[in-house]
PDB file of C-alpha atoms in Angstrom:
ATOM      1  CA  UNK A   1      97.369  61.380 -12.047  1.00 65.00           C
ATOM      2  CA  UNK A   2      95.002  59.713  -9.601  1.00 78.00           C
ATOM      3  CA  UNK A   3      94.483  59.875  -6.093  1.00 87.00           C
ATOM      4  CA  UNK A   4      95.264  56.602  -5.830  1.00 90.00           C
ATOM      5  CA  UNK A   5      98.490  56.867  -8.201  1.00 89.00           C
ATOM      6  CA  UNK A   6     100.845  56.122  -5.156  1.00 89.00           C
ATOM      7  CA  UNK A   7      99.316  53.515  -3.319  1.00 91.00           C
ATOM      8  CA  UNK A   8      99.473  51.897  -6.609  1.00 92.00           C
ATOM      9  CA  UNK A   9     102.807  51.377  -6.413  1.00 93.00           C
ATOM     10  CA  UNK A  10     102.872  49.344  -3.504  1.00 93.00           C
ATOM     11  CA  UNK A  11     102.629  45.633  -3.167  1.00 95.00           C
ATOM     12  CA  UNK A  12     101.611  43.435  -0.028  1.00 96.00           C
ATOM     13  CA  UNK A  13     102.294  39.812   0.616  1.00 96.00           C
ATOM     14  CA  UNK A  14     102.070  37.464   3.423  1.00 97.00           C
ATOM     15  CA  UNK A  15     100.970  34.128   4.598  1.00 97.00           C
ATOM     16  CA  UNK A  16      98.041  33.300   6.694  1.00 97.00           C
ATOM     17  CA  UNK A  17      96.913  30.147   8.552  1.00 97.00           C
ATOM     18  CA  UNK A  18      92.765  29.342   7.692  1.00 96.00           C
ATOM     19  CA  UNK A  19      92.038  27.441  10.857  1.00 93.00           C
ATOM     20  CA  UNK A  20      89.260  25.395  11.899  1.00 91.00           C
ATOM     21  CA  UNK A  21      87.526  28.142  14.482  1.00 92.00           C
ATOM     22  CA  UNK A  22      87.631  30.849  11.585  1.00 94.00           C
ATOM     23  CA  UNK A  23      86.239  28.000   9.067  1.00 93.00           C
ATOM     24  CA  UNK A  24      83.107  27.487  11.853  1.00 91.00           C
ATOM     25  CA  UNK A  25      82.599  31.238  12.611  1.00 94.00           C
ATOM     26  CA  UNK A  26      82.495  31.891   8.961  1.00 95.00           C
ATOM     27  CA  UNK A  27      79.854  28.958   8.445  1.00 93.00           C
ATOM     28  CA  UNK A  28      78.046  30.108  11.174  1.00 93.00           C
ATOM     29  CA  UNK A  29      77.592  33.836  10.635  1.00 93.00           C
ATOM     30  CA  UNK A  30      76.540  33.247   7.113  1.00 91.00           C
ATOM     31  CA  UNK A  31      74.378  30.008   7.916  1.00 84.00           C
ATOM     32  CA  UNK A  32      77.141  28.261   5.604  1.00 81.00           C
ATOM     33  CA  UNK A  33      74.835  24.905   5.220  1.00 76.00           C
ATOM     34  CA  UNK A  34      77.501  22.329   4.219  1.00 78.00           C
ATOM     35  CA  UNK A  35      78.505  20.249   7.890  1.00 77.00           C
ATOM     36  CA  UNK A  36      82.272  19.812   6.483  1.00 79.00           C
ATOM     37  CA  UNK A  37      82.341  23.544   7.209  1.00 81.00           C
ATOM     38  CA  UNK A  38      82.261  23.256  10.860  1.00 79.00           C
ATOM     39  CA  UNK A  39      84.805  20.021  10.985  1.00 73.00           C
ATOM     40  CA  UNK A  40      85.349  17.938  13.259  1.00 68.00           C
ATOM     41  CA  UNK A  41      87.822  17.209  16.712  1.00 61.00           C
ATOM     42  CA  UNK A  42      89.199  14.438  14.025  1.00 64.00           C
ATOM     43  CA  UNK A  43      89.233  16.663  11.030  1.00 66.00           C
ATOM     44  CA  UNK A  44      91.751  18.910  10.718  1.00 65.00           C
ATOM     45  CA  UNK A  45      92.256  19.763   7.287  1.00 73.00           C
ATOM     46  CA  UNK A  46      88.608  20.029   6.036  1.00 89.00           C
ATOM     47  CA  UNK A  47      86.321  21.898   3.745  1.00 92.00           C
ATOM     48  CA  UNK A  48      86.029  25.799   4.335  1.00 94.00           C
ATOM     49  CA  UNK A  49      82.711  28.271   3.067  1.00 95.00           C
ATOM     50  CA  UNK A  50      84.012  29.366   0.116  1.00 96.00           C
ATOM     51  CA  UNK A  51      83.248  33.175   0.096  1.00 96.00           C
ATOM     52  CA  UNK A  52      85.878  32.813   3.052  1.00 97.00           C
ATOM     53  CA  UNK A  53      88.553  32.820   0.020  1.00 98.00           C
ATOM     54  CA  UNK A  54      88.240  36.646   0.143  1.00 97.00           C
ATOM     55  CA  UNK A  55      89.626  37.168   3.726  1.00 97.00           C
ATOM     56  CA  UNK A  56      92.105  34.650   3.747  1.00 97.00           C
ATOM     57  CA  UNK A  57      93.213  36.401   0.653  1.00 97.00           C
ATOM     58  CA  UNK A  58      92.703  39.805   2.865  1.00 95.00           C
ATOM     59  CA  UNK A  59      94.278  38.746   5.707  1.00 95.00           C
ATOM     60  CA  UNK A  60      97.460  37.080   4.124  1.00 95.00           C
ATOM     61  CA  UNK A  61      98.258  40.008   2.347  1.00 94.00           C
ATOM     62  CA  UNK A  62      98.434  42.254   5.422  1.00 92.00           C
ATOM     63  CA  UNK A  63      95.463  44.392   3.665  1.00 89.00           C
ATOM     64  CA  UNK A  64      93.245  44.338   6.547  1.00 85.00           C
ATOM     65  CA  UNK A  65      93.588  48.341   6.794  1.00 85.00           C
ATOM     66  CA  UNK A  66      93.475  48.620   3.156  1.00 89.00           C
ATOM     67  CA  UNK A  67      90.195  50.610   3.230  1.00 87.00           C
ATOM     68  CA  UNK A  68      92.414  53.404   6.095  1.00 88.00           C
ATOM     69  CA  UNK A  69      94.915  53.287   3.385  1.00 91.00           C
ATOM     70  CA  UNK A  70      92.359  53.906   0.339  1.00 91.00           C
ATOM     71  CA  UNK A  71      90.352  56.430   2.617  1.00 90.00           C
ATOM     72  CA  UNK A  72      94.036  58.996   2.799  1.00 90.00           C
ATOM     73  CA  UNK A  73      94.839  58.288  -0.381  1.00 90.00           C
ATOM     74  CA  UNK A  74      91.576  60.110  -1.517  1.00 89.00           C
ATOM     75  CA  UNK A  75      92.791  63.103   0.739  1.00 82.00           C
ATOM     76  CA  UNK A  76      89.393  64.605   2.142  1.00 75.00           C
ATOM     77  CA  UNK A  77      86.891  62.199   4.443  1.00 81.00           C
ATOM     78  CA  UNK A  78      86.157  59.654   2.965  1.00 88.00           C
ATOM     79  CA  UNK A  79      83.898  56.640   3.174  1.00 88.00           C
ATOM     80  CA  UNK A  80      84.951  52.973   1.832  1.00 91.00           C
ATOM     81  CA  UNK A  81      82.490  50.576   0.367  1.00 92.00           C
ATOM     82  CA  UNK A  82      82.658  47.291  -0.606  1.00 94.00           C
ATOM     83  CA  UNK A  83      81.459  47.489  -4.928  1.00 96.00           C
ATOM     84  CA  UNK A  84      82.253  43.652  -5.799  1.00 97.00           C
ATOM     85  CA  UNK A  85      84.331  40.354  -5.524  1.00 97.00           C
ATOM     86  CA  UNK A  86      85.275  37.863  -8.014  1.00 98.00           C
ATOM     87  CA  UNK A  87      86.948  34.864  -6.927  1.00 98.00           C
ATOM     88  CA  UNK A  88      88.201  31.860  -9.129  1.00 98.00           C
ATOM     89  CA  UNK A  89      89.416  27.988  -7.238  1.00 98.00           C
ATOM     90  CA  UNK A  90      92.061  26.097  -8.640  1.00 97.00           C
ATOM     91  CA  UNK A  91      91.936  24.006  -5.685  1.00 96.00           C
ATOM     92  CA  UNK A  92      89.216  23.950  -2.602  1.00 95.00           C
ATOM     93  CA  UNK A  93      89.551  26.466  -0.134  1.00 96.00           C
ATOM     94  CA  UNK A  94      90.265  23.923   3.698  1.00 94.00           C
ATOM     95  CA  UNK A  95      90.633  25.580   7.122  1.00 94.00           C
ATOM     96  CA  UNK A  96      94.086  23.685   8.275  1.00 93.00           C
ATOM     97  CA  UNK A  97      95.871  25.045   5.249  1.00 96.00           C
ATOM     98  CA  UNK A  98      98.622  27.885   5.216  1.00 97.00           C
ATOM     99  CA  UNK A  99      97.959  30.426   2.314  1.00 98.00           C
ATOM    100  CA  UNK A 100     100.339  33.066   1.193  1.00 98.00           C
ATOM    101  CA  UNK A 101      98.970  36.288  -0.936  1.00 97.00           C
ATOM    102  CA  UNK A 102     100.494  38.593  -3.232  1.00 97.00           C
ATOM    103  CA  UNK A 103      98.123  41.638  -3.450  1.00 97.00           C
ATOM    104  CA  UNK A 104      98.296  44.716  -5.821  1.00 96.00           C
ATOM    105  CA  UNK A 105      96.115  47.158  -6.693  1.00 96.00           C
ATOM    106  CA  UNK A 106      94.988  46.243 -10.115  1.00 95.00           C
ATOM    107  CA  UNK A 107      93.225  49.576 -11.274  1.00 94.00           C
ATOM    108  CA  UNK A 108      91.130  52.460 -10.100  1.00 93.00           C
ATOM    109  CA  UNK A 109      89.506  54.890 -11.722  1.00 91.00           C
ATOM    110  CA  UNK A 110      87.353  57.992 -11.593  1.00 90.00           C
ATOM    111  CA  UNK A 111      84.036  58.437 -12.001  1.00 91.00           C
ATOM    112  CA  UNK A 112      80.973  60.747 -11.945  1.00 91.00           C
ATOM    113  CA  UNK A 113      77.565  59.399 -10.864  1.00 86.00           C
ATOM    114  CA  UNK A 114      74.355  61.039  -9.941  1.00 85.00           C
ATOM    115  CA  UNK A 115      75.260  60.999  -6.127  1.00 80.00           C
ATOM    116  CA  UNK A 116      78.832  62.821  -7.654  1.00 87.00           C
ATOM    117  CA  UNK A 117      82.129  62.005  -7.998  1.00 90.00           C
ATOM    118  CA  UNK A 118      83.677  58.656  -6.573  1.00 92.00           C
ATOM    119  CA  UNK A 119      86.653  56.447  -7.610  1.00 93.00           C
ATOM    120  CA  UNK A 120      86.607  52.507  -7.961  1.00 95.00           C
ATOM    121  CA  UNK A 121      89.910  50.702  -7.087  1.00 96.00           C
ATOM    122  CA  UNK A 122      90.218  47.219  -7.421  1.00 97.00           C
ATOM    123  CA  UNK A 123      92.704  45.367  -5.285  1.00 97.00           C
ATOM    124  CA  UNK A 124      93.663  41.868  -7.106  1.00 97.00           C
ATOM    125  CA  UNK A 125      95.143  39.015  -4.560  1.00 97.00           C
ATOM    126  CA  UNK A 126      97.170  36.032  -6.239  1.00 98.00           C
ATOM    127  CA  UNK A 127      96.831  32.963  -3.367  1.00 98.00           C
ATOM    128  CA  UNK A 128      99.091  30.050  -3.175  1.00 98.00           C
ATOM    129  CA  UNK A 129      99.600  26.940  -1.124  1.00 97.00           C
ATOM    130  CA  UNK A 130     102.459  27.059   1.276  1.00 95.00           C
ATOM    131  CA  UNK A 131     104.568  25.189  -0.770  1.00 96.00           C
ATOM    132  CA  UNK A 132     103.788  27.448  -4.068  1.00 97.00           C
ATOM    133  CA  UNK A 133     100.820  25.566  -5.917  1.00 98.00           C
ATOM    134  CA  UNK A 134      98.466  27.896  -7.183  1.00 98.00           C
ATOM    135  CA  UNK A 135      94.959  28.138  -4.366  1.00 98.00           C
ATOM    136  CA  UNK A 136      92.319  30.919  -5.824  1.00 98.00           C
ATOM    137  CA  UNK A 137      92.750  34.268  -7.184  1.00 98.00           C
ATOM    138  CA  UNK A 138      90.451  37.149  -5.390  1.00 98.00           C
ATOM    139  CA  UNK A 139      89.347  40.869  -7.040  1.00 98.00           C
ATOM    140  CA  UNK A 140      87.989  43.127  -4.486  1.00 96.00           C
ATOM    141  CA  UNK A 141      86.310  46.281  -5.922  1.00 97.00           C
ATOM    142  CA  UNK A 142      85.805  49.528  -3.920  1.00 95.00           C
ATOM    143  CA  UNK A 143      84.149  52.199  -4.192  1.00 94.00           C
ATOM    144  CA  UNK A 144      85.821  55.360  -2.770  1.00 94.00           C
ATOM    145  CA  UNK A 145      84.057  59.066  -2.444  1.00 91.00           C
ATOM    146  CA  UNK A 146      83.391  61.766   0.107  1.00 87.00           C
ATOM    147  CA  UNK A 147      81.592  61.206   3.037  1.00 80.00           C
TER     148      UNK A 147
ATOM    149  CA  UNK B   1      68.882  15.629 -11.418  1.00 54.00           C
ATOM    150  CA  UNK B   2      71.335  14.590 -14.307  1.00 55.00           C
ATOM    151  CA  UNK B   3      73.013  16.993 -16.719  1.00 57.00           C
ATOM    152  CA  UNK B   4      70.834  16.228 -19.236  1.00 60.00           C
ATOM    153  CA  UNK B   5      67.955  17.293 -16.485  1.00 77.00           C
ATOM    154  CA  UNK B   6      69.346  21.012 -16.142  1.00 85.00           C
ATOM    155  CA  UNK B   7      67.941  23.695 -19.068  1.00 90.00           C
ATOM    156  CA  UNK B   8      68.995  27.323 -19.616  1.00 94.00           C
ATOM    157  CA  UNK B   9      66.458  28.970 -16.979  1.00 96.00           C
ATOM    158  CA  UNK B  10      66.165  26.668 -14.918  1.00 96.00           C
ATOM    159  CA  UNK B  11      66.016  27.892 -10.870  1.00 97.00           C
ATOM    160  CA  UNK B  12      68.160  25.106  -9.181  1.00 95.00           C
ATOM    161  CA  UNK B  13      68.357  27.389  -6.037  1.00 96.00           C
ATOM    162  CA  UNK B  14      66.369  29.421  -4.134  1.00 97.00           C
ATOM    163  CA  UNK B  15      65.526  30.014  -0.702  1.00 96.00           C
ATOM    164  CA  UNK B  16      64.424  32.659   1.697  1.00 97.00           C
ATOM    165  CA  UNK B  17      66.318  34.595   4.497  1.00 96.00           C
ATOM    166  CA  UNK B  18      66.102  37.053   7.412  1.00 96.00           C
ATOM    167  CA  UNK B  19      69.530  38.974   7.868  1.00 96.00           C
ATOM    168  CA  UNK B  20      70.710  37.995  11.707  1.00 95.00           C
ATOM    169  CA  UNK B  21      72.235  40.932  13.425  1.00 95.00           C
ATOM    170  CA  UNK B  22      73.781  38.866  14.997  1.00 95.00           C
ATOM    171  CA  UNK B  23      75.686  37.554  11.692  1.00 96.00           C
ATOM    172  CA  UNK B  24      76.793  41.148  11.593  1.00 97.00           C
ATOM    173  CA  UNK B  25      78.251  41.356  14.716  1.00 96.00           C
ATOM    174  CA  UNK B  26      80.298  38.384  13.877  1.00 96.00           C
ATOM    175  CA  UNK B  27      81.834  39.364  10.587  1.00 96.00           C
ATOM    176  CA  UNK B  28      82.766  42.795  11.931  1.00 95.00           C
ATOM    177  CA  UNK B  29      84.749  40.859  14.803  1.00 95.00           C
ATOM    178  CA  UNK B  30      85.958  38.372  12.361  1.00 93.00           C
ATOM    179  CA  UNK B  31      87.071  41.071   9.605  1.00 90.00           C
ATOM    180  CA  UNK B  32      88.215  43.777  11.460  1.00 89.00           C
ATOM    181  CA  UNK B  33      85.450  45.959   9.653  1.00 88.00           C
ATOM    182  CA  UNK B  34      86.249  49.653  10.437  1.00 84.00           C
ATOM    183  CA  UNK B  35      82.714  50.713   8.757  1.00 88.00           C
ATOM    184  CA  UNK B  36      80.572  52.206  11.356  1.00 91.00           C
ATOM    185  CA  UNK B  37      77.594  51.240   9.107  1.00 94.00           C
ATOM    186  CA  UNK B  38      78.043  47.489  10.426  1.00 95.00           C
ATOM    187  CA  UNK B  39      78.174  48.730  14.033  1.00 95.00           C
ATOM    188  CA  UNK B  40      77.514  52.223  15.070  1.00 95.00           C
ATOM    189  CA  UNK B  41      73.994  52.706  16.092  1.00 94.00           C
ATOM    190  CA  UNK B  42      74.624  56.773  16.410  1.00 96.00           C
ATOM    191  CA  UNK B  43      76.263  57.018  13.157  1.00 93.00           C
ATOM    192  CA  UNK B  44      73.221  54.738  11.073  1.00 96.00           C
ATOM    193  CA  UNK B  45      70.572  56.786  12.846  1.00 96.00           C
ATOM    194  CA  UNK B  46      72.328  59.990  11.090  1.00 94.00           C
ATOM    195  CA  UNK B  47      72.576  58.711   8.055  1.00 92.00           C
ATOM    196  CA  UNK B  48      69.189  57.561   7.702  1.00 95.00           C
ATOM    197  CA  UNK B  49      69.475  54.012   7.571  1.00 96.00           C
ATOM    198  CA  UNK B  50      67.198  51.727   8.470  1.00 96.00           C
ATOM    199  CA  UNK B  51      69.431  49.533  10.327  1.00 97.00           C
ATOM    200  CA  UNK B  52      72.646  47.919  10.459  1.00 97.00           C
ATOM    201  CA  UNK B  53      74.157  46.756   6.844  1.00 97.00           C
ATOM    202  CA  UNK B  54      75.165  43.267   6.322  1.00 97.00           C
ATOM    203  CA  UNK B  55      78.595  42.886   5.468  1.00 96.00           C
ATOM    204  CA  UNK B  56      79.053  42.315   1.188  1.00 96.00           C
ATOM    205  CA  UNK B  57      80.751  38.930   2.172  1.00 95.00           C
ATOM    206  CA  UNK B  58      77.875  37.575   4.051  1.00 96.00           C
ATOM    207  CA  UNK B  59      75.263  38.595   0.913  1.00 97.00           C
ATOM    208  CA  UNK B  60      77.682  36.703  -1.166  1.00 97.00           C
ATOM    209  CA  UNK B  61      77.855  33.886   0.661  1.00 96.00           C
ATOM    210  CA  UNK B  62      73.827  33.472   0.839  1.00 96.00           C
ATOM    211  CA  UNK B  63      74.324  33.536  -3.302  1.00 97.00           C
ATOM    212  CA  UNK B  64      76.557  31.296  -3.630  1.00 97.00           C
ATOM    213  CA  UNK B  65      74.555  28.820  -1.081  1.00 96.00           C
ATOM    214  CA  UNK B  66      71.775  29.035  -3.585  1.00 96.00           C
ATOM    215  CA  UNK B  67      74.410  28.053  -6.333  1.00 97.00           C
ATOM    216  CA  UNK B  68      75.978  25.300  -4.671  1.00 95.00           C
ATOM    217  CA  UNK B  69      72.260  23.541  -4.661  1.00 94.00           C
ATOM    218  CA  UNK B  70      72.771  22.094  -7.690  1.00 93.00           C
ATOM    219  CA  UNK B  71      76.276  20.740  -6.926  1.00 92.00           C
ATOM    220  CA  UNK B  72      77.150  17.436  -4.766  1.00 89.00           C
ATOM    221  CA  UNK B  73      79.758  19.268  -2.878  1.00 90.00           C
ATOM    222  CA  UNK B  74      81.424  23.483  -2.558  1.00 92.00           C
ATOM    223  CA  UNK B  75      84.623  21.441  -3.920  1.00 93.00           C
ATOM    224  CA  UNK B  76      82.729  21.980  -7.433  1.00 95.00           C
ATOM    225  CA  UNK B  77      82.587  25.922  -7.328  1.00 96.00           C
ATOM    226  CA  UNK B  78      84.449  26.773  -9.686  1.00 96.00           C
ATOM    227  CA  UNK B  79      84.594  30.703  -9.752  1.00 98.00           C
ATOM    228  CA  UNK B  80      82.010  33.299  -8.719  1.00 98.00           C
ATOM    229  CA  UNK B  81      81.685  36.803  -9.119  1.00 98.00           C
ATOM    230  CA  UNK B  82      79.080  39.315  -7.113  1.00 98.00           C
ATOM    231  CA  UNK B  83      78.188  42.779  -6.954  1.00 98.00           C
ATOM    232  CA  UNK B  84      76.682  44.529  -4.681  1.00 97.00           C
ATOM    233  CA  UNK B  85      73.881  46.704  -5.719  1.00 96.00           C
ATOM    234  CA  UNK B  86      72.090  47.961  -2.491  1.00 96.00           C
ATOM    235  CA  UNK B  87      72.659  47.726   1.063  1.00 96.00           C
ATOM    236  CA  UNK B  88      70.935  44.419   3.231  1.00 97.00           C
ATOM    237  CA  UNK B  89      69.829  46.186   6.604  1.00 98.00           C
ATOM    238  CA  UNK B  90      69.569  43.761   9.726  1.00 97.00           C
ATOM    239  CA  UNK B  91      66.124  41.815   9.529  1.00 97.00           C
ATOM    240  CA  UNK B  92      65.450  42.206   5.946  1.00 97.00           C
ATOM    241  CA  UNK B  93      64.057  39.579   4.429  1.00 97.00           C
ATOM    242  CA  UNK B  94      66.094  38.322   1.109  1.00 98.00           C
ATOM    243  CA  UNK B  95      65.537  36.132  -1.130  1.00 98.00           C
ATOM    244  CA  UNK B  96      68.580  34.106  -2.940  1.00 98.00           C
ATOM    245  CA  UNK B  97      67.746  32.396  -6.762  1.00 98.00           C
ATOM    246  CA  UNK B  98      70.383  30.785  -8.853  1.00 98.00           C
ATOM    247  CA  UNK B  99      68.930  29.915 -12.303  1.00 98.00           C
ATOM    248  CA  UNK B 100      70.795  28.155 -15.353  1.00 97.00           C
ATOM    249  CA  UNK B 101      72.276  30.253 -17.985  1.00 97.00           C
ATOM    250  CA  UNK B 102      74.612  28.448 -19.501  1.00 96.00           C
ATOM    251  CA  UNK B 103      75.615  24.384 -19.737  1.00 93.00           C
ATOM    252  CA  UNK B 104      79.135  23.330 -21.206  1.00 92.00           C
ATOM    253  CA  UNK B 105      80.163  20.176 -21.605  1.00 89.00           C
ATOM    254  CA  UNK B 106      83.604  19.240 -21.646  1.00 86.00           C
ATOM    255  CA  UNK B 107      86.219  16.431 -22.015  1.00 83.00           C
ATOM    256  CA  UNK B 108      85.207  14.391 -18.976  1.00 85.00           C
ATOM    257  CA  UNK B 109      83.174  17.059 -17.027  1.00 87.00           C
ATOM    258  CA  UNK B 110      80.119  19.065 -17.273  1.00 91.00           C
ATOM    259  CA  UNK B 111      80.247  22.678 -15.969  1.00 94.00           C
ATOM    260  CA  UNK B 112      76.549  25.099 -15.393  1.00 96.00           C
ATOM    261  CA  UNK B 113      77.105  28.939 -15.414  1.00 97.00           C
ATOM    262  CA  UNK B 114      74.251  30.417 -12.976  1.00 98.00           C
ATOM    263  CA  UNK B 115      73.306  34.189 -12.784  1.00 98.00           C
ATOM    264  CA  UNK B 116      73.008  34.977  -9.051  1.00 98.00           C
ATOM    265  CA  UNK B 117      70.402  37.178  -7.250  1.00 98.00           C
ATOM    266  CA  UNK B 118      69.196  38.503  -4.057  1.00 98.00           C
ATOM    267  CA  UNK B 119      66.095  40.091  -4.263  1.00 98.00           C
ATOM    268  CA  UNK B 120      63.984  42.097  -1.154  1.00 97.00           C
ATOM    269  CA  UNK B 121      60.034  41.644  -1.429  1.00 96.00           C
ATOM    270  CA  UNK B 122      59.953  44.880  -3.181  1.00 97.00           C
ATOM    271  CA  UNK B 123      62.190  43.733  -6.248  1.00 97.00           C
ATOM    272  CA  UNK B 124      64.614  45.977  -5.394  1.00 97.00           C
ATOM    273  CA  UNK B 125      67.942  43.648  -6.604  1.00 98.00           C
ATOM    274  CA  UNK B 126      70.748  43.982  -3.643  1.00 98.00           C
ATOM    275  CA  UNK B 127      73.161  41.612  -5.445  1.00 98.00           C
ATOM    276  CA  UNK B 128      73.895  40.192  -8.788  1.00 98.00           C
ATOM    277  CA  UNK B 129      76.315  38.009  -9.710  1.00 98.00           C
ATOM    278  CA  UNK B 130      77.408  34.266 -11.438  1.00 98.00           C
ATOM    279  CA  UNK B 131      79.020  31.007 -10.702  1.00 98.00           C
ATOM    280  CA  UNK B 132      80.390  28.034 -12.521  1.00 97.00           C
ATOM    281  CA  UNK B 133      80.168  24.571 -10.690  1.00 96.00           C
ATOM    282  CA  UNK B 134      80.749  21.381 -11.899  1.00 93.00           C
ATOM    283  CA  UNK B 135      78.079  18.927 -11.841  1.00 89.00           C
ATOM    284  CA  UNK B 136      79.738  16.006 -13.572  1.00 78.00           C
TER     285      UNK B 136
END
């Protein structure tokens, strides 16, 4: 049984609202070089960066505290990094938009490295429009161990 | 370029950044990040580190800039998929390269699959990674 048997078991889902300030700040912090980015006063439904896909998917799940949540379940201190993301479109990720998120924790494992032992979970986040039609599906990897 | 322009190995992206603290700052704020490594000056200078680390998100997004060089608009990502390898510290210099690994042509449309990188002047790799985009 795994540390992480429990959490397994849960499920999160939610909706979340990508608007047009979160769409710029995004840009802007990671020099996001495309102008539709950033809008416009008359654009309300426009292009968003696309690594943004993995915190709209984040944030409409209600996983922001996901890493608190994967730190007890490992039951000592514990330190919560970020291993890997995989993200696939069916449709282009716009600020304006309303995105609901189903979110699960797809596996998780343990391992032995040099540095020791650690676990990996992976948290896998379904994302629809708000009327159902599929949006992008996010992976998040982690990598769990004592700190 | 055309399709028929693009060959297996081909580098169709690659440019050269310093990691803004600042950039940092923001995603923490913007994400909630509860990792002191992003913030907490006392807790990096005991473990060592160099600096402040830039936020996995933020690396990926510098790839996938590189990636989306070759395509007329982000609408054509199709998928990506990153790992992160090392730690990006706060004025680091990086380097991002998308090359051509794979071109396949389909009814109507024409899809590349890239291998991703950022590399530090050292050649120590701190992400790897693909994408698919569409390019016709």
């Amino acid at each position: 049984m795994s540390r992480f048997t429990e959490l397994a078991e849960r499920r999160w889902e939610g909706e979340f609202t990508l608007e047009r300030w979160l769409s710029y700040l995004w840009a802007e912090a990671t020099n996001g070089e495309d102008p539709s980015y950033r809008g416009s006063t008359e654009d309300d439904h426009g292009l968003a960066p696309p690594t943004l896909a993995t915190i709209v998917a984040r944030e409409a799940a209600g996983t922001t505290t996901i890493e608190a949540a994967l730190s007890e379940a490992y039951g000592t201190t514990a330190e919560v990094m970020l291993g890997g993301h995989r993200v696939t479109f069916d449709r282009p990720l716009r600020f304006g938009e309303t995105y609901r998120a189903t979110a699960e924790i797809l596996d998780h494992e343990e391992r032995t490295g040099t540095t020791g032992a650690f676990s990996v979970v992976t948290m896998a986040y379904s994302v629809t429009s708000a009327t159902g039609e599929p949006a992008f599906q996010v992976e998040w990897d982690f990598v769990v161990r004592a700190a | 370029m055309t399709t028929q322009e693009y060959s297996v190995g081909d580098v169709v992206g690659e440019f050269t950044f310093t990691v803004d603290p600042a950039s940092i700052q923001l995603v923490t704020a913007i994400v909630r990040d509860p990792n002191p490594i992003h913030f907490d000056t006392g807790y990096i200078e005991e473990r060592n580190l160099p600096g402040r680390v830039s936020q996995g998100p933020i690396n990926a997004s510098h790839a996938i800039q590189a990636a989306l060089r070759i395509a007329e608009s982000p609408t054509d990502l199709h998928e990506f998929s990153v790992r992160y390898e090392d730690f990006v510290f706060e004025g680091e210099e990086i380097t991002a390269i998308a090359i051509v690994e794979e071109k396949r042509v389909g009814a109507g449309s024409t899809t590349v699959d890239l291998s991703l990188t950022l590399e530090k002047p050292d050649g120590t790799v701190a992400l790897t990674g693909t994408a698919s985009v569409r390019i016709e």
